[in-house]
mmCIF file of C-alpha atoms in Angstrom:
data_model
loop_
_atom_site.group_PDB
_atom_site.id
_atom_site.type_symbol
_atom_site.label_atom_id
_atom_site.label_comp_id
_atom_site.label_asym_id
_atom_site.label_seq_id
_atom_site.Cartn_x
_atom_site.Cartn_y
_atom_site.Cartn_z
ATOM 1 C CA MET A 1 -30.021 -16.818 22.674
ATOM 2 C CA THR A 2 -28.002 -18.693 25.268
ATOM 3 C CA ALA A 3 -25.816 -17.027 27.850
ATOM 4 C CA GLN A 4 -22.771 -18.487 26.153
ATOM 5 C CA THR A 5 -23.473 -17.009 22.722
ATOM 6 C CA THR A 6 -24.065 -13.686 24.389
ATOM 7 C CA ALA A 7 -20.668 -13.873 26.060
ATOM 8 C CA ILE A 8 -18.978 -14.812 22.780
ATOM 9 C CA GLU A 9 -20.724 -11.937 21.066
ATOM 10 C CA ALA A 10 -19.592 -9.576 23.799
ATOM 11 C CA ALA A 11 -16.005 -10.677 23.264
ATOM 12 C CA ALA A 12 -16.325 -10.419 19.474
ATOM 13 C CA LEU A 13 -17.695 -6.895 19.882
ATOM 14 C CA ALA A 14 -14.835 -5.815 22.154
ATOM 15 C CA LEU A 15 -12.103 -7.182 19.869
ATOM 16 C CA GLY A 16 -13.933 -6.144 16.710
ATOM 17 C CA ASP A 17 -14.377 -2.573 17.941
ATOM 18 C CA ASP A 18 -10.681 -2.349 18.862
ATOM 19 C CA ALA A 19 -9.763 -3.385 15.327
ATOM 20 C CA LEU A 20 -12.354 -1.147 13.651
ATOM 21 C CA VAL A 21 -11.552 1.999 15.614
ATOM 22 C CA LEU A 22 -7.774 1.650 15.283
ATOM 23 C CA SER A 23 -8.224 0.928 11.590
ATOM 24 C CA HIS A 24 -10.114 4.189 11.178
ATOM 25 C CA ARG A 25 -7.517 6.160 13.140
ATOM 26 C CA LEU A 26 -4.689 4.746 11.013
ATOM 27 C CA GLY A 27 -6.690 5.480 7.886
ATOM 28 C CA GLU A 28 -6.640 9.160 8.848
ATOM 29 C CA TRP A 29 -2.928 9.148 7.949
ATOM 30 C CA ALA A 30 -3.665 8.315 4.314
ATOM 31 C CA GLY A 31 -2.309 11.231 2.329
ATOM 32 C CA ASN A 32 -0.827 12.834 5.458
ATOM 33 C CA ALA A 33 2.005 10.553 6.593
ATOM 34 C CA PRO A 34 5.532 12.002 6.846
ATOM 35 C CA VAL A 35 6.834 9.876 3.972
ATOM 36 C CA LEU A 36 5.114 7.970 1.180
ATOM 37 C CA GLU A 37 6.262 4.575 2.481
ATOM 38 C CA GLU A 38 4.529 5.274 5.799
ATOM 39 C CA ASP A 39 1.383 6.424 4.071
ATOM 40 C CA VAL A 40 1.275 3.010 2.421
ATOM 41 C CA ALA A 41 2.371 1.076 5.518
ATOM 42 C CA LEU A 42 -0.207 2.630 7.851
ATOM 43 C CA ALA A 43 -2.981 2.150 5.281
ATOM 44 C CA ASN A 44 -1.962 -1.499 4.913
ATOM 45 C CA ILE A 45 -2.030 -2.037 8.679
ATOM 46 C CA ALA A 46 -5.429 -0.335 8.747
ATOM 47 C CA LEU A 47 -6.643 -2.727 6.054
ATOM 48 C CA ASP A 48 -5.501 -5.773 8.029
ATOM 49 C CA LEU A 49 -7.352 -4.463 11.084
ATOM 50 C CA LEU A 50 -10.468 -3.724 9.056
ATOM 51 C CA GLY A 51 -10.458 -7.304 7.778
ATOM 52 C CA GLN A 52 -10.278 -8.594 11.339
ATOM 53 C CA ALA A 53 -13.047 -6.206 12.398
ATOM 54 C CA ARG A 54 -15.327 -7.436 9.619
ATOM 55 C CA VAL A 55 -14.932 -11.062 10.654
ATOM 56 C CA LEU A 56 -15.474 -10.269 14.336
ATOM 57 C CA LEU A 57 -18.422 -7.905 13.914
ATOM 58 C CA SER A 58 -20.109 -10.358 11.542
ATOM 59 C CA LEU A 59 -20.228 -12.804 14.461
ATOM 60 C CA VAL A 60 -22.405 -10.260 16.263
ATOM 61 C CA GLY A 61 -24.695 -8.949 13.537
ATOM 62 C CA ASP A 62 -24.676 -6.839 10.390
ATOM 63 C CA GLU A 63 -21.199 -5.322 10.112
ATOM 64 C CA ASP A 64 -22.354 -2.069 8.506
ATOM 65 C CA GLU A 65 -25.108 -1.461 11.032
ATOM 66 C CA LEU A 66 -22.692 -2.121 13.856
ATOM 67 C CA ALA A 67 -20.008 0.146 12.450
ATOM 68 C CA TYR A 68 -22.133 3.011 11.214
ATOM 69 C CA LEU A 69 -25.324 3.092 13.226
ATOM 70 C CA ARG A 70 -24.282 2.548 16.819
ATOM 71 C CA GLU A 71 -24.010 5.441 19.240
ATOM 72 C CA GLU A 72 -20.771 6.201 21.017
ATOM 73 C CA ARG A 73 -21.776 4.450 24.239
ATOM 74 C CA ALA A 74 -22.480 1.176 22.424
ATOM 75 C CA PHE A 75 -18.853 0.824 21.301
ATOM 76 C CA ARG A 76 -16.734 -1.537 23.392
ATOM 77 C CA ASN A 77 -13.213 -0.650 22.216
ATOM 78 C CA THR A 78 -10.475 0.279 24.654
ATOM 79 C CA GLN A 79 -9.760 3.955 25.089
ATOM 80 C CA LEU A 80 -6.200 3.407 23.825
ATOM 81 C CA VAL A 81 -7.212 2.748 20.210
ATOM 82 C CA GLU A 82 -9.507 5.785 19.986
ATOM 83 C CA GLN A 83 -6.777 8.237 21.022
ATOM 84 C CA PRO A 84 -6.066 10.795 18.288
ATOM 85 C CA ASN A 85 -3.084 10.199 16.008
ATOM 86 C CA GLY A 86 -1.168 13.155 17.463
ATOM 87 C CA ASP A 87 2.270 13.506 15.925
ATOM 88 C CA PHE A 88 3.860 10.483 14.249
ATOM 89 C CA ALA A 89 5.468 9.453 17.559
ATOM 90 C CA HIS A 90 2.048 9.202 19.227
ATOM 91 C CA THR A 91 0.821 6.955 16.451
ATOM 92 C CA ILE A 92 3.896 4.753 16.791
ATOM 93 C CA ALA A 93 3.569 4.538 20.593
ATOM 94 C CA ARG A 94 -0.096 3.541 20.209
ATOM 95 C CA GLN A 95 0.939 0.963 17.608
ATOM 96 C CA LEU A 96 3.679 -0.420 19.842
ATOM 97 C CA TYR A 97 1.378 -0.790 22.829
ATOM 98 C CA PHE A 98 -1.535 -2.212 20.886
ATOM 99 C CA SER A 99 0.230 -4.516 18.408
ATOM 100 C CA THR A 100 2.250 -6.092 21.236
ATOM 101 C CA TYR A 101 -1.007 -6.783 23.068
ATOM 102 C CA GLN A 102 -2.833 -8.010 19.982
ATOM 103 C CA LYS A 103 -0.018 -10.381 19.012
ATOM 104 C CA LEU A 104 -0.118 -11.962 22.484
ATOM 105 C CA LEU A 105 -3.917 -12.099 22.473
ATOM 106 C CA TYR A 106 -4.233 -13.726 19.047
ATOM 107 C CA GLY A 107 -1.347 -16.043 19.909
ATOM 108 C CA GLN A 108 -3.293 -17.366 22.901
ATOM 109 C CA LEU A 109 -6.593 -17.556 21.035
ATOM 110 C CA ALA A 110 -4.948 -19.367 18.100
ATOM 111 C CA SER A 111 -3.636 -22.120 20.343
ATOM 112 C CA GLY A 112 -7.103 -22.771 21.798
ATOM 113 C CA GLU A 113 -10.219 -24.344 20.330
ATOM 114 C CA GLY A 114 -12.577 -21.436 20.923
ATOM 115 C CA PRO A 115 -14.732 -19.514 18.447
ATOM 116 C CA PHE A 116 -11.887 -17.119 17.596
ATOM 117 C CA SER A 117 -9.120 -19.651 16.928
ATOM 118 C CA GLY A 118 -9.496 -19.647 13.125
ATOM 119 C CA LEU A 119 -9.320 -15.885 12.801
ATOM 120 C CA ALA A 120 -6.591 -15.624 15.439
ATOM 121 C CA ALA A 121 -4.341 -18.173 13.686
ATOM 122 C CA LYS A 122 -4.540 -16.072 10.557
ATOM 123 C CA ALA A 123 -4.384 -12.616 12.115
ATOM 124 C CA VAL A 124 -1.458 -13.397 14.432
ATOM 125 C CA LYS A 125 0.788 -13.628 11.369
ATOM 126 C CA GLU A 126 -0.424 -10.258 10.086
ATOM 127 C CA VAL A 127 -0.027 -8.596 13.466
ATOM 128 C CA ALA A 128 3.566 -9.858 13.706
ATOM 129 C CA TYR A 129 4.345 -7.425 10.863
ATOM 130 C CA HIS A 130 2.504 -4.590 12.657
ATOM 131 C CA GLN A 131 4.538 -5.182 15.792
ATOM 132 C CA ASP A 132 7.769 -5.357 13.821
ATOM 133 C CA HIS A 133 6.884 -2.055 12.123
ATOM 134 C CA ALA A 134 6.127 -0.348 15.451
ATOM 135 C CA GLU A 135 9.273 -1.668 17.135
ATOM 136 C CA HIS A 136 11.539 -0.503 14.319
ATOM 137 C CA TRP A 137 10.055 2.985 14.401
ATOM 138 C CA THR A 138 10.284 3.140 18.196
ATOM 139 C CA LEU A 139 13.994 2.356 17.902
ATOM 140 C CA ARG A 140 14.546 4.878 15.116
ATOM 141 C CA LEU A 141 12.730 7.691 16.868
ATOM 142 C CA GLY A 142 13.885 6.913 20.413
ATOM 143 C CA ASP A 143 17.504 6.441 19.423
ATOM 144 C CA GLY A 144 17.383 9.143 16.746
ATOM 145 C CA THR A 145 17.785 12.912 17.085
ATOM 146 C CA PRO A 146 17.231 14.766 20.380
ATOM 147 C CA GLU A 147 13.950 16.061 18.901
ATOM 148 C CA SER A 148 12.669 12.611 17.883
ATOM 149 C CA HIS A 149 13.767 11.171 21.239
ATOM 150 C CA THR A 150 11.881 13.863 23.159
ATOM 151 C CA ARG A 151 8.746 13.373 21.104
ATOM 152 C CA MET A 152 8.835 9.577 21.326
ATOM 153 C CA GLN A 153 9.256 9.757 25.098
ATOM 154 C CA ARG A 154 6.397 12.246 25.377
ATOM 155 C CA ALA A 155 4.141 9.958 23.339
ATOM 156 C CA CYS A 156 5.002 6.842 25.344
ATOM 157 C CA ASP A 157 4.325 8.739 28.580
ATOM 158 C CA ALA A 158 1.038 10.201 27.365
ATOM 159 C CA LEU A 159 -0.476 6.868 26.296
ATOM 160 C CA TRP A 160 0.866 4.787 29.192
ATOM 161 C CA ARG A 161 -2.189 5.272 31.378
ATOM 162 C CA TYR A 162 -4.437 3.738 28.711
ATOM 163 C CA THR A 163 -2.517 0.461 28.579
ATOM 164 C CA GLY A 164 -3.951 -1.181 31.714
ATOM 165 C CA GLU A 165 -7.384 -1.512 30.155
ATOM 166 C CA MET A 166 -6.188 -4.081 27.610
ATOM 167 C CA PHE A 167 -5.716 -6.569 30.430
ATOM 168 C CA GLN A 168 -9.085 -6.142 32.097
ATOM 169 C CA PRO A 169 -11.307 -9.249 31.855
ATOM 170 C CA VAL A 170 -13.752 -9.380 28.956
ATOM 171 C CA ASP A 171 -16.831 -11.609 29.078
ATOM 172 C CA GLY A 172 -16.460 -14.579 26.762
ATOM 173 C CA LEU A 173 -12.723 -14.136 26.256
ATOM 174 C CA ASP A 174 -10.906 -17.169 27.573
ATOM 175 C CA VAL A 175 -7.285 -16.040 27.897
ATOM 176 C CA ASP A 176 -4.684 -15.850 30.652
ATOM 177 C CA LEU A 177 -4.579 -12.074 31.151
ATOM 178 C CA THR A 178 -1.905 -12.147 33.848
ATOM 179 C CA ALA A 179 0.497 -14.069 31.618
ATOM 180 C CA MET A 180 -0.331 -11.731 28.735
ATOM 181 C CA GLU A 181 0.290 -8.624 30.804
ATOM 182 C CA ASN A 182 3.634 -9.927 32.092
ATOM 183 C CA SER A 183 4.766 -10.760 28.552
ATOM 184 C CA TRP A 184 3.522 -7.393 27.331
ATOM 185 C CA LEU A 185 5.468 -5.500 29.995
ATOM 186 C CA ALA A 186 8.628 -7.493 29.322
ATOM 187 C CA SER A 187 8.365 -6.972 25.573
ATOM 188 C CA VAL A 188 7.568 -3.245 25.693
ATOM 189 C CA THR A 189 10.239 -2.622 28.341
ATOM 190 C CA ALA A 190 12.890 -4.330 26.186
ATOM 191 C CA VAL A 191 12.007 -2.221 23.137
ATOM 192 C CA LEU A 192 11.862 1.066 25.059
ATOM 193 C CA GLU A 193 15.182 0.406 26.763
ATOM 194 C CA GLN A 194 16.851 -0.518 23.499
ATOM 195 C CA ALA A 195 15.450 2.700 22.065
ATOM 196 C CA THR A 196 17.155 4.620 24.941
ATOM 197 C CA LEU A 197 13.719 5.602 26.235
ATOM 198 C CA THR A 198 12.546 5.504 29.836
ATOM 199 C CA VAL A 199 9.724 3.129 30.670
ATOM 200 C CA PRO A 200 6.926 5.411 31.924
ATOM 201 C CA ASP A 201 6.397 5.056 35.652
ATOM 202 C CA GLY A 202 2.805 6.223 35.980
ATOM 203 C CA PRO A 203 0.046 3.864 37.099
ATOM 204 C CA ARG A 204 -1.660 1.708 34.493
ATOM 205 C CA THR A 205 -4.594 0.565 36.613
ATOM 206 C CA GLY A 206 -6.531 2.015 39.532
ATOM 207 C CA ALA A 207 -8.693 4.978 40.347
ATOM 208 C CA TRP A 208 -6.602 7.616 38.585
ATOM 209 C CA THR A 209 -6.013 5.839 35.311
ATOM 210 C CA ALA A 210 -8.067 5.761 32.157
ATOM 211 C CA GLY A 211 -9.895 2.768 30.860
ATOM 212 C CA ALA A 212 -13.632 2.296 30.774
ATOM 213 C CA GLY A 213 -13.985 1.926 27.020
ATOM 214 C CA ARG A 214 -15.045 -1.691 27.385
ATOM 215 C CA GLN A 215 -17.983 -0.417 29.470
ATOM 216 C CA GLY A 216 -18.920 2.093 26.767
ATOM 217 C CA LEU A 217 -17.351 5.163 28.356
ATOM 218 C CA HIS A 218 -15.117 6.901 25.867
ATOM 219 C CA THR A 219 -12.794 9.868 25.747
ATOM 220 C CA GLU A 220 -13.862 13.143 24.224
ATOM 221 C CA PRO A 221 -12.097 12.816 20.832
ATOM 222 C CA PHE A 222 -13.935 9.544 20.079
ATOM 223 C CA GLY A 223 -17.252 11.287 19.444
ATOM 224 C CA ARG A 224 -15.710 13.446 16.761
ATOM 225 C CA MET A 225 -14.027 10.441 15.176
ATOM 226 C CA LEU A 226 -17.338 8.602 15.024
ATOM 227 C CA ALA A 227 -19.095 11.617 13.545
ATOM 228 C CA GLU A 228 -16.646 11.586 10.676
ATOM 229 C CA MET A 229 -16.677 7.813 10.280
ATOM 230 C CA GLN A 230 -20.479 7.506 10.303
ATOM 231 C CA HIS A 231 -21.457 10.711 8.559
ATOM 232 C CA LEU A 232 -21.687 9.395 4.997
ATOM 233 C CA HIS A 233 -23.625 6.254 5.868
ATOM 234 C CA ARG A 234 -26.078 8.147 8.038
ATOM 235 C CA SER A 235 -26.607 10.938 5.486
ATOM 236 C CA HIS A 236 -27.388 8.485 2.693
ATOM 237 C CA PRO A 237 -29.154 5.490 4.281
ATOM 238 C CA GLY A 238 -29.155 2.422 2.076
ATOM 239 C CA ALA A 239 -26.890 3.937 -0.568
ATOM 240 C CA THR A 240 -24.773 1.445 -2.530
ATOM 241 C CA TRP A 241 -21.945 1.769 -5.054
ATOM 242 C CA MET B 1 -10.221 -36.966 2.580
ATOM 243 C CA VAL B 2 -13.176 -36.057 0.435
ATOM 244 C CA THR B 3 -13.052 -37.604 -3.013
ATOM 245 C CA MET B 4 -14.050 -35.347 -5.850
ATOM 246 C CA THR B 5 -16.291 -36.526 -8.617
ATOM 247 C CA ALA B 6 -15.164 -36.117 -12.215
ATOM 248 C CA LEU B 7 -17.497 -33.124 -12.545
ATOM 249 C CA GLU B 8 -16.102 -31.491 -9.406
ATOM 250 C CA GLU B 9 -12.576 -31.984 -10.686
ATOM 251 C CA GLU B 10 -13.484 -30.337 -13.957
ATOM 252 C CA LEU B 11 -15.186 -27.400 -12.219
ATOM 253 C CA SER B 12 -12.253 -27.103 -9.844
ATOM 254 C CA ARG B 13 -9.931 -26.864 -12.852
ATOM 255 C CA ILE B 14 -12.060 -24.058 -14.295
ATOM 256 C CA ALA B 15 -12.288 -22.148 -10.988
ATOM 257 C CA GLY B 16 -8.575 -22.681 -10.355
ATOM 258 C CA ALA B 17 -7.658 -21.283 -13.769
ATOM 259 C CA VAL B 18 -9.209 -17.880 -12.919
ATOM 260 C CA PRO B 19 -6.417 -15.279 -12.733
ATOM 261 C CA ASP B 20 -5.746 -13.416 -9.489
ATOM 262 C CA PRO B 21 -7.239 -9.903 -9.858
ATOM 263 C CA GLU B 22 -4.154 -8.174 -8.449
ATOM 264 C CA LEU B 23 -1.453 -10.510 -9.757
ATOM 265 C CA PRO B 24 -2.944 -11.569 -13.085
ATOM 266 C CA VAL B 25 0.078 -13.734 -13.960
ATOM 267 C CA LEU B 26 -0.991 -16.155 -11.234
ATOM 268 C CA THR B 27 -4.043 -18.369 -11.241
ATOM 269 C CA LEU B 28 -6.020 -18.882 -8.050
ATOM 270 C CA ARG B 29 -4.815 -22.489 -7.994
ATOM 271 C CA GLU B 30 -1.155 -21.378 -8.170
ATOM 272 C CA LEU B 31 -1.777 -18.832 -5.422
ATOM 273 C CA GLY B 32 -3.200 -21.660 -3.312
ATOM 274 C CA VAL B 33 -6.416 -19.901 -2.295
ATOM 275 C CA LEU B 34 -8.888 -22.355 -3.838
ATOM 276 C CA ARG B 35 -9.842 -24.772 -1.082
ATOM 277 C CA GLY B 36 -12.557 -26.888 -2.654
ATOM 278 C CA VAL B 37 -15.414 -27.244 -5.127
ATOM 279 C CA GLN B 38 -18.541 -29.159 -4.229
ATOM 280 C CA VAL B 39 -21.573 -29.957 -6.326
ATOM 281 C CA LEU B 40 -24.541 -29.494 -4.003
ATOM 282 C CA GLY B 41 -27.193 -30.529 -6.498
ATOM 283 C CA PRO B 42 -28.044 -30.246 -10.163
ATOM 284 C CA GLY B 43 -26.712 -26.855 -11.332
ATOM 285 C CA ARG B 44 -25.675 -25.873 -7.794
ATOM 286 C CA VAL B 45 -22.017 -25.535 -6.881
ATOM 287 C CA GLU B 46 -20.226 -24.257 -3.797
ATOM 288 C CA VAL B 47 -16.645 -23.020 -4.006
ATOM 289 C CA GLU B 48 -14.438 -22.543 -0.955
ATOM 290 C CA LEU B 49 -11.888 -19.726 -1.053
ATOM 291 C CA THR B 50 -9.421 -18.621 1.583
ATOM 292 C CA PRO B 51 -8.100 -15.037 1.715
ATOM 293 C CA THR B 52 -4.349 -14.389 1.673
ATOM 294 C CA TYR B 53 -4.809 -11.664 4.317
ATOM 295 C CA THR B 54 -7.933 -11.352 6.470
ATOM 296 C CA GLY B 55 -8.668 -7.932 5.004
ATOM 297 C CA CYS B 56 -7.647 -8.701 1.422
ATOM 298 C CA PRO B 57 -10.094 -6.708 -0.739
ATOM 299 C CA ALA B 58 -9.328 -8.906 -3.768
ATOM 300 C CA ILE B 59 -11.404 -11.736 -2.336
ATOM 301 C CA GLU B 60 -14.638 -10.161 -3.580
ATOM 302 C CA ALA B 61 -13.267 -9.789 -7.102
ATOM 303 C CA MET B 62 -12.033 -13.396 -6.972
ATOM 304 C CA ALA B 63 -15.481 -14.595 -5.925
ATOM 305 C CA SER B 64 -17.273 -12.786 -8.736
ATOM 306 C CA ASP B 65 -14.670 -13.931 -11.313
ATOM 307 C CA ILE B 66 -15.179 -17.554 -10.211
ATOM 308 C CA GLU B 67 -18.951 -17.127 -10.399
ATOM 309 C CA ARG B 68 -18.656 -15.774 -13.924
ATOM 310 C CA ALA B 69 -16.305 -18.543 -15.047
ATOM 311 C CA LEU B 70 -18.617 -21.255 -13.744
ATOM 312 C CA HIS B 71 -21.745 -19.532 -15.113
ATOM 313 C CA ASP B 72 -20.055 -19.495 -18.513
ATOM 314 C CA HIS B 73 -19.520 -23.199 -18.088
ATOM 315 C CA GLY B 74 -23.237 -23.731 -17.603
ATOM 316 C CA VAL B 75 -23.531 -23.780 -13.814
ATOM 317 C CA PRO B 76 -26.508 -21.530 -13.003
ATOM 318 C CA GLU B 77 -26.086 -21.347 -9.248
ATOM 319 C CA VAL B 78 -22.636 -20.675 -7.785
ATOM 320 C CA SER B 79 -21.963 -19.727 -4.186
ATOM 321 C CA VAL B 80 -18.483 -18.779 -3.059
ATOM 322 C CA VAL B 81 -17.789 -19.087 0.655
ATOM 323 C CA THR B 82 -14.750 -17.784 2.509
ATOM 324 C CA VAL B 83 -12.919 -20.065 4.918
ATOM 325 C CA LEU B 84 -10.236 -18.822 7.325
ATOM 326 C CA ALA B 85 -8.915 -22.071 8.798
ATOM 327 C CA PRO B 86 -6.438 -23.486 8.215
ATOM 328 C CA ALA B 87 -4.816 -20.126 7.619
ATOM 329 C CA TRP B 88 -3.310 -19.515 4.185
ATOM 330 C CA SER B 89 0.456 -19.379 4.078
ATOM 331 C CA THR B 90 2.869 -18.236 1.374
ATOM 332 C CA ASP B 91 4.029 -21.861 1.380
ATOM 333 C CA ASP B 92 0.724 -22.586 -0.391
ATOM 334 C CA ILE B 93 1.965 -20.788 -3.523
ATOM 335 C CA SER B 94 3.001 -23.456 -6.014
ATOM 336 C CA ASP B 95 6.495 -23.728 -7.531
ATOM 337 C CA GLU B 96 5.044 -22.681 -10.866
ATOM 338 C CA GLY B 97 3.432 -19.700 -9.121
ATOM 339 C CA ARG B 98 6.769 -18.662 -7.611
ATOM 340 C CA ARG B 99 8.474 -18.885 -10.981
ATOM 341 C CA LYS B 100 5.773 -16.710 -12.579
ATOM 342 C CA LEU B 101 6.002 -14.126 -9.790
ATOM 343 C CA ALA B 102 9.750 -13.723 -10.320
ATOM 344 C CA GLU B 103 9.238 -13.454 -14.061
ATOM 345 C CA TYR B 104 6.613 -10.754 -13.435
ATOM 346 C CA GLY B 105 9.105 -8.728 -11.388
ATOM 347 C CA ILE B 106 8.019 -9.709 -7.876
ATOM 348 C CA ALA B 107 10.490 -11.558 -5.668
ATOM 349 C CA PRO B 108 8.659 -14.690 -4.497
ATOM 350 C CA PRO B 109 8.272 -15.496 -0.793
ATOM 351 C CA ARG B 110 10.915 -17.715 0.748
ATOM 352 C CA PRO B 111 9.780 -21.136 1.922
ATOM 353 C CA GLN B 112 8.968 -21.279 5.623
ATOM 354 C CA GLY B 113 8.468 -24.971 6.242
ATOM 355 C CA PRO B 114 6.411 -26.414 9.092
ATOM 356 C CA ALA B 115 6.308 -24.291 12.235
ATOM 357 C CA ASP B 116 7.660 -27.075 14.419
ATOM 358 C CA GLY B 117 10.042 -28.518 11.846
ATOM 359 C CA PRO B 118 13.731 -27.810 11.362
ATOM 360 C CA ILE B 119 14.628 -24.144 11.142
ATOM 361 C CA PRO B 120 15.060 -23.322 7.456
ATOM 362 C CA LEU B 121 18.085 -21.481 6.157
ATOM 363 C CA THR B 122 17.442 -17.799 5.656
ATOM 364 C CA LEU B 123 17.847 -17.308 1.956
ATOM 365 C CA ALA B 124 18.686 -13.934 0.490
ATOM 366 C CA ILE B 125 15.943 -12.189 -1.443
ATOM 367 C CA ARG B 126 16.972 -12.064 -5.068
ATOM 368 C CA CYS B 127 16.364 -9.070 -7.321
ATOM 369 C CA PRO B 128 13.852 -10.207 -9.948
ATOM 370 C CA HIS B 129 15.418 -7.853 -12.506
ATOM 371 C CA CYS B 130 19.140 -8.614 -12.419
ATOM 372 C CA GLY B 131 19.307 -11.653 -10.131
ATOM 373 C CA SER B 132 21.595 -10.054 -7.551
ATOM 374 C CA THR B 133 21.158 -11.190 -3.954
ATOM 375 C CA ASP B 134 22.368 -7.806 -2.756
ATOM 376 C CA THR B 135 19.013 -6.186 -1.901
ATOM 377 C CA GLU B 136 17.752 -4.010 0.914
ATOM 378 C CA LEU B 137 14.394 -3.418 2.583
ATOM 379 C CA LEU B 138 12.802 -0.021 1.934
ATOM 380 C CA SER B 139 9.437 -0.590 3.577
ATOM 381 C CA ARG B 140 7.707 -3.553 5.200
ATOM 382 C CA PHE B 141 4.489 -2.659 3.429
ATOM 383 C CA SER B 142 4.198 -1.972 -0.282
ATOM 384 C CA SER B 143 1.545 -1.697 -2.998
ATOM 385 C CA THR B 144 -0.562 -4.315 -1.215
ATOM 386 C CA ALA B 145 -0.497 -5.738 2.324
ATOM 387 C CA CYS B 146 1.113 -8.951 1.085
ATOM 388 C CA LYS B 147 4.205 -7.259 -0.338
ATOM 389 C CA ALA B 148 7.258 -5.429 0.990
ATOM 390 C CA LEU B 149 9.185 -2.814 -0.983
ATOM 391 C CA ARG B 150 12.875 -3.543 -1.582
ATOM 392 C CA ARG B 151 15.703 -2.101 -3.662
ATOM 393 C CA CYS B 152 18.474 -3.898 -5.471
ATOM 394 C CA THR B 153 21.838 -2.407 -4.540
ATOM 395 C CA THR B 154 23.415 -3.777 -7.745
ATOM 396 C CA CYS B 155 21.025 -2.555 -10.464
ATOM 397 C CA ARG B 156 19.367 0.107 -8.219
ATOM 398 C CA GLU B 157 15.854 -0.931 -9.279
ATOM 399 C CA PRO B 158 13.135 -1.005 -6.627
ATOM 400 C CA PHE B 159 10.978 -4.122 -6.588
ATOM 401 C CA ASP B 160 8.154 -5.779 -4.650
ATOM 402 C CA HIS B 161 8.771 -8.823 -2.510
ATOM 403 C CA PHE B 162 5.892 -11.132 -1.691
ATOM 404 C CA LYS B 163 6.579 -11.362 2.028
ATOM 405 C CA GLU B 164 6.411 -14.578 3.965
ATOM 406 C CA LEU B 165 3.194 -15.192 5.884
#
């Protein structure tokens, strides 16, 4: 194995784990969302992400082994995507932050010639709908009732410190992270302001912020999520439909 | 441009005539997901399929339906491979496919044109039941990832819209 394939695999693992873990979190809403349309919408977004995860993880190895048989510390997803769903506002804030990032990321990868350009060209169109969904809900909740405004603000504040990690360099990922981060900040700021919300002012990078998921260090709720996600496969090794 | 042999054209016709598992009024050819058929050797055929959405679960059913159709036609060894690039677009749905979708009760996607071409007019989405252009969006995601849920404000019927991708 050459150093270059290893770097590409490392990048595929990071992006694939982001998609897989967020897909699982969104799937937890199935049957529990506040309205039926959202139940369907969140499951559909989860399905898109799962499709992306399958393509990316298959570049690294066997998708099932990678998803179901790795230990917590072997996962390379950002800490943002593993955060629990919380109330609906938390899920929407996580969606806003992540889909804005993913749209910019796939947009850059699609315009290049690298190993991810084919997937990115396809997925960027799917993610545009995810971002649109998140932005509309941010506006509705932020500029809604006093209760929805308070909750949306609380959610945006709570997840803010996890957003710096998305712009940390990843081996094998050839993108302009500074340009991406500037666009991300501009885009998120515009949506939050239109939604009458305050852009959180806490730090996003540095010693007191979160963000070592890419190094395999995860937050406490991730272990429980994995236990649920992997339980069936581990209890019945080799089982098929 | 790869030229197809007469046999490949015939097999392509057979594979293309397989109905979509989720939208059985459409064939795979009309949906625009069949990318190519190649005879690799005697009794060995490779079919290239592209998914509508990356995570579309129908792709596995499509692959096994194509395998069955070609087996029935006397091809013992059929492999179906998935290709992502160039990415599928709703513009790949044929005119006949669009007509059938509307007839089936699903508003077809609006044409998007080339990304760097002239900006197309935004056409209203027409109710497939009564033909009114007075319709509203209920949810961006509907029964499958490729559809949005809308409601006609004239006849009050909800309907699916195959959204542009």
